[in-house]
């Protein structure tokens, strides 16, 4: 709406919200794989060769196979994620 700041979604409480992570073919734009998640993804993702990482609002940090989106492992770290994961290398 003109004159209204877009925050990326609805700001009213309309009940339970869920989310998903999906992969698509960049050449065709066709969605290839999708996995439903219990929470909206406010964190974004980190894609590495073979793995996709993300953090969820309940504090879960999770790794998926980057091609199939099969969950490889997860751990709950106790605090919700609202920023993308990062990686770095020393030397």
Coordinates of N, CA, C and O in Angstrom, one line a residue:
X1 N 0.8 -1.2 0.0 CA 0.0 0.0 0.0 C 0.9 1.2 0.0 O 1.9 1.3 0.8
X2 N 0.6 2.2 -0.8 CA 1.4 3.5 -0.8 C 1.4 4.1 0.5 O 0.4 4.2 1.2
X3 N 2.6 4.5 1.0 CA 2.7 5.2 2.2 C 2.9 4.3 3.4 O 3.0 4.8 4.6
X4 N 2.8 3.0 3.2 CA 2.9 2.0 4.3 C 4.2 1.2 4.2 O 4.5 0.7 3.1
X5 N 5.0 1.1 5.2 CA 6.3 0.4 5.2 C 5.9 -1.1 5.1 O 5.2 -1.6 5.9
X6 N 6.5 -1.8 4.1 CA 6.3 -3.3 4.0 C 7.3 -4.0 4.9 O 8.5 -3.8 4.7
X7 N 6.9 -4.8 5.8 CA 7.7 -5.5 6.7 C 7.9 -6.9 6.4 O 8.4 -7.7 7.2
X8 N 7.4 -7.3 5.2 CA 7.7 -8.7 4.7 C 6.5 -9.7 5.1 O 6.6 -10.8 4.8
X9 N 5.5 -9.2 5.7 CA 4.4 -10.1 6.0 C 3.4 -9.4 6.9 O 3.4 -8.2 7.2
X10 N 2.5 -10.2 7.4 CA 1.4 -9.7 8.3 C 1.9 -9.5 9.7 O 2.7 -10.3 10.2
X11 N 1.6 -8.4 10.3 CA 2.0 -8.1 11.6 C 0.9 -8.3 12.7 O 1.2 -8.1 13.8
X12 N -0.2 -8.8 12.2 CA -1.3 -9.2 13.2 C -1.1 -10.6 13.6 O -0.6 -11.4 12.9
X13 N -1.6 -10.9 14.8 CA -1.6 -12.3 15.2 C -2.8 -13.1 14.6 O -3.9 -12.9 15.0
X14 N -2.5 -13.9 13.6 CA -3.5 -14.6 13.0 C -3.4 -16.1 13.3 O -3.8 -17.0 12.4
X15 N -2.9 -16.5 14.4 CA -2.8 -17.9 14.8 C -1.4 -18.4 14.6 O -0.4 -17.7 14.5
X16 N -1.3 -19.7 14.4 CA -0.1 -20.4 14.2 C 0.5 -20.1 12.8 O -0.2 -20.1 11.9
X17 N 1.8 -19.9 12.8 CA 2.5 -19.7 11.5 C 3.5 -20.8 11.3 O 4.1 -21.3 12.3
X18 N 3.7 -21.2 10.1 CA 4.8 -22.2 9.8 C 5.6 -21.7 8.7 O 5.4 -20.6 8.2
X19 N 6.6 -22.4 8.3 CA 7.5 -22.0 7.2 C 8.0 -23.1 6.3 O 7.5 -24.3 6.5
X20 N 8.9 -22.8 5.5 CA 9.4 -23.9 4.6 C 10.8 -23.4 4.1 O 11.1 -22.2 4.1
X21 N 11.6 -24.4 3.6 CA 12.8 -24.1 2.9 C 12.7 -24.8 1.6 O 12.2 -25.9 1.6
X22 N 13.0 -24.2 0.5 CA 12.9 -24.8 -0.8 C 14.1 -24.5 -1.7 O 14.8 -23.6 -1.4
X23 N 14.3 -25.4 -2.7 CA 15.3 -25.3 -3.6 C 14.7 -25.2 -5.0 O 13.6 -25.8 -5.3
X24 N 15.3 -24.4 -5.9 CA 14.8 -24.3 -7.2 C 15.9 -24.3 -8.3 O 17.0 -24.0 -8.0
X25 N 15.5 -24.6 -9.5 CA 16.4 -24.6 -10.6 C 16.6 -23.1 -11.1 O 15.6 -22.5 -11.5
X26 N 17.8 -22.6 -11.0 CA 18.0 -21.2 -11.3 C 17.8 -20.9 -12.8 O 17.5 -19.8 -13.2
X27 N 18.0 -21.9 -13.6 CA 17.8 -21.7 -15.1 C 16.3 -21.6 -15.5 O 16.0 -20.9 -16.4
X28 N 15.5 -22.4 -14.8 CA 14.1 -22.4 -15.2 C 13.2 -21.7 -14.2 O 12.0 -21.4 -14.5
X29 N 13.6 -21.5 -13.0 CA 12.8 -21.0 -11.9 C 11.9 -22.0 -11.3 O 11.1 -21.7 -10.4
X30 N 12.0 -23.3 -11.7 CA 11.1 -24.3 -11.2 C 11.5 -24.8 -9.8 O 12.7 -25.1 -9.6
X31 N 10.5 -24.9 -8.9 CA 10.8 -25.4 -7.6 C 11.1 -26.9 -7.7 O 10.4 -27.7 -8.3
X32 N 12.2 -27.4 -7.1 CA 12.6 -28.8 -7.2 C 12.4 -29.6 -5.9 O 12.1 -30.7 -6.0
X33 N 12.5 -28.9 -4.8 CA 12.4 -29.6 -3.5 C 11.9 -28.6 -2.5 O 12.2 -27.4 -2.6
X34 N 11.2 -29.1 -1.5 CA 10.7 -28.2 -0.4 C 10.5 -29.0 0.8 O 10.1 -30.2 0.8
X35 N 10.8 -28.4 2.0 CA 10.6 -29.1 3.3 C 9.8 -28.1 4.2 O 10.2 -26.9 4.3
X36 N 8.8 -28.5 4.7 CA 8.0 -27.7 5.7 C 8.7 -27.7 7.0 O 9.2 -28.7 7.5
X37 N 8.6 -26.5 7.7 CA 9.2 -26.3 9.0 C 8.1 -25.8 9.9 O 7.1 -25.2 9.5
X38 N 8.3 -26.0 11.2 CA 7.2 -25.6 12.2 C 7.1 -24.1 12.4 O 6.2 -23.6 13.0
X39 N 8.2 -23.3 12.0 CA 8.2 -21.9 12.2 C 8.6 -21.1 10.9 O 9.3 -21.7 10.1
X40 N 8.1 -19.9 10.8 CA 8.6 -19.1 9.7 C 10.1 -18.9 9.8 O 10.7 -18.9 10.9
X41 N 10.8 -18.7 8.6 CA 12.2 -18.6 8.7 C 12.6 -17.1 8.6 O 12.5 -16.5 7.6
X42 N 13.0 -16.6 9.8 CA 13.4 -15.2 9.9 C 14.9 -15.1 9.8 O 15.5 -14.0 9.8
X43 N 15.6 -16.2 9.7 CA 17.1 -16.2 9.8 C 17.7 -16.2 8.4 O 18.9 -15.8 8.3
X44 N 17.1 -16.7 7.4 CA 17.8 -16.9 6.1 C 18.6 -18.2 6.2 O 18.5 -19.0 7.1
X45 N 19.4 -18.5 5.2 CA 20.1 -19.7 5.1 C 21.6 -19.5 4.8 O 21.9 -18.4 4.2
X46 N 22.4 -20.5 5.0 CA 23.8 -20.5 4.6 C 23.9 -21.8 3.7 O 23.6 -22.9 4.2
X47 N 24.3 -21.6 2.5 CA 24.5 -22.8 1.6 C 26.0 -23.0 1.4 O 26.7 -22.1 1.0
X48 N 26.4 -24.3 1.6 CA 27.7 -24.7 1.4 C 27.7 -25.9 0.5 O 26.6 -26.4 0.2
X49 N 28.8 -26.3 -0.1 CA 28.7 -27.5 -0.9 C 28.2 -28.7 -0.1 O 28.9 -29.2 0.8
X50 N 27.0 -29.2 -0.4 CA 26.5 -30.3 0.3 C 25.6 -30.1 1.4 O 24.8 -30.9 1.8
X51 N 25.6 -28.9 2.1 CA 24.8 -28.6 3.2 C 24.1 -27.3 3.2 O 24.7 -26.3 2.6
X52 N 23.0 -27.2 3.8 CA 22.3 -25.9 3.9 C 22.0 -25.8 5.4 O 21.5 -26.7 6.1
X53 N 22.3 -24.6 6.0 CA 22.1 -24.4 7.4 C 21.1 -23.3 7.7 O 21.1 -22.3 6.9
X54 N 20.4 -23.4 8.7 CA 19.5 -22.3 9.1 C 19.2 -22.4 10.6 O 19.3 -23.4 11.2
X55 N 18.7 -21.3 11.2 CA 18.3 -21.3 12.6 C 16.8 -20.9 12.6 O 16.3 -20.2 11.8
X56 N 16.1 -21.5 13.6 CA 14.7 -21.3 13.7 C 14.3 -20.5 15.0 O 15.1 -20.3 15.9
X57 N 13.1 -20.1 15.0 CA 12.6 -19.2 16.1 C 12.6 -19.9 17.5 O 12.6 -19.2 18.5
X58 N 12.5 -21.2 17.5 CA 12.5 -21.9 18.8 C 13.9 -22.2 19.3 O 14.1 -22.8 20.4
X59 N 15.0 -21.7 18.6 CA 16.4 -21.9 19.0 C 17.0 -23.1 18.3 O 18.2 -23.4 18.6
X60 N 16.4 -23.8 17.4 CA 17.0 -24.9 16.8 C 17.9 -24.5 15.6 O 17.5 -23.6 14.8
X61 N 19.1 -25.0 15.6 CA 20.0 -24.8 14.5 C 20.0 -26.1 13.7 O 20.2 -27.2 14.3
X62 N 19.8 -26.1 12.4 CA 19.6 -27.3 11.7 C 20.4 -27.3 10.4 O 20.6 -26.3 9.8
X63 N 20.9 -28.5 10.0 CA 21.6 -28.7 8.7 C 20.8 -29.7 7.9 O 20.3 -30.7 8.4
X64 N 20.7 -29.3 6.6 CA 20.0 -30.2 5.6 C 20.9 -30.5 4.5 O 21.9 -29.8 4.2
X65 N 20.7 -31.7 3.9 CA 21.4 -32.0 2.6 C 21.0 -30.9 1.6 O 19.8 -30.6 1.5
X66 N 21.9 -30.3 0.9 CA 21.6 -29.2 0.0 C 20.8 -29.6 -1.2 O 20.2 -28.7 -1.8
X67 N 20.8 -30.8 -1.6 CA 20.1 -31.3 -2.8 C 18.7 -31.8 -2.5 O 17.7 -31.6 -3.1
X68 N 18.6 -32.6 -1.4 CA 17.3 -33.3 -1.1 C 16.6 -32.6 0.1 O 15.4 -32.9 0.3
X69 N 17.2 -31.8 0.8 CA 16.7 -31.1 2.0 C 16.4 -32.1 3.1 O 15.6 -31.8 4.0
X70 N 17.0 -33.3 3.1 CA 16.9 -34.2 4.2 C 17.6 -33.7 5.4 O 18.7 -33.2 5.2
X71 N 17.0 -33.6 6.5 CA 17.6 -33.1 7.7 C 18.8 -34.0 8.1 O 18.6 -35.2 8.3
X72 N 20.0 -33.5 8.3 CA 21.1 -34.2 8.7 C 21.4 -34.2 10.2 O 21.8 -35.2 10.8
X73 N 21.2 -33.0 10.8 CA 21.3 -32.9 12.2 C 20.7 -31.6 12.7 O 20.5 -30.7 11.9
X74 N 20.4 -31.5 14.0 CA 20.0 -30.3 14.6 C 20.3 -30.3 16.1 O 20.5 -31.3 16.7
X75 N 20.3 -29.1 16.6 CA 20.6 -28.9 18.0 C 19.8 -27.6 18.4 O 19.7 -26.7 17.7
X76 N 19.2 -27.7 19.6 CA 18.5 -26.5 20.1 C 19.5 -25.7 21.0 O 20.0 -26.3 22.0
X77 N 19.7 -24.5 20.6 CA 20.7 -23.7 21.3 C 20.1 -22.7 22.3 O 20.7 -21.9 22.9
X78 N 18.7 -22.7 22.4 CA 18.0 -22.0 23.4 C 17.5 -20.6 23.1 O 16.9 -20.0 24.0
X79 N 17.9 -20.0 22.0 CA 17.4 -18.7 21.7 C 17.1 -18.6 20.2 O 17.7 -19.2 19.3
X80 N 16.0 -17.9 19.9 CA 15.5 -17.8 18.5 C 16.5 -17.1 17.6 O 17.3 -16.2 18.0
X81 N 16.5 -17.5 16.3 CA 17.4 -16.9 15.3 C 16.7 -15.9 14.4 O 15.6 -16.2 13.9
X82 N 17.3 -14.8 14.2 CA 16.7 -13.8 13.3 C 17.7 -13.2 12.4 O 17.5 -12.1 11.8
X83 N 18.8 -13.8 12.2 CA 19.9 -13.4 11.3 C 20.5 -14.7 10.7 O 20.5 -15.7 11.3
X84 N 21.0 -14.5 9.5 CA 21.5 -15.7 8.8 C 22.8 -16.3 9.4 O 23.6 -15.5 10.0
X85 N 23.0 -17.6 9.3 CA 24.3 -18.2 9.8 C 25.4 -17.7 8.9 O 25.2 -17.3 7.8
X86 N 26.6 -17.7 9.4 CA 27.8 -17.4 8.7 C 28.9 -18.4 8.8 O 28.8 -19.3 9.7
X87 N 29.8 -18.4 7.9 CA 31.0 -19.3 8.0 C 32.2 -18.5 7.8 O 32.2 -17.5 7.1
X88 N 33.4 -19.0 8.2 CA 34.6 -18.4 8.0 C 35.7 -19.4 8.0 O 35.5 -20.5 8.5
X89 N 36.9 -19.1 7.5 CA 38.0 -19.9 7.5 C 39.2 -19.2 8.0 O 39.4 -18.0 7.6
X90 N 40.0 -19.8 8.8 CA 41.3 -19.2 9.3 C 42.4 -19.8 8.5 O 42.6 -21.0 8.4
X91 N 43.3 -18.9 8.0 CA 44.4 -19.3 7.2 C 44.0 -20.2 6.0 O 44.6 -21.2 5.7

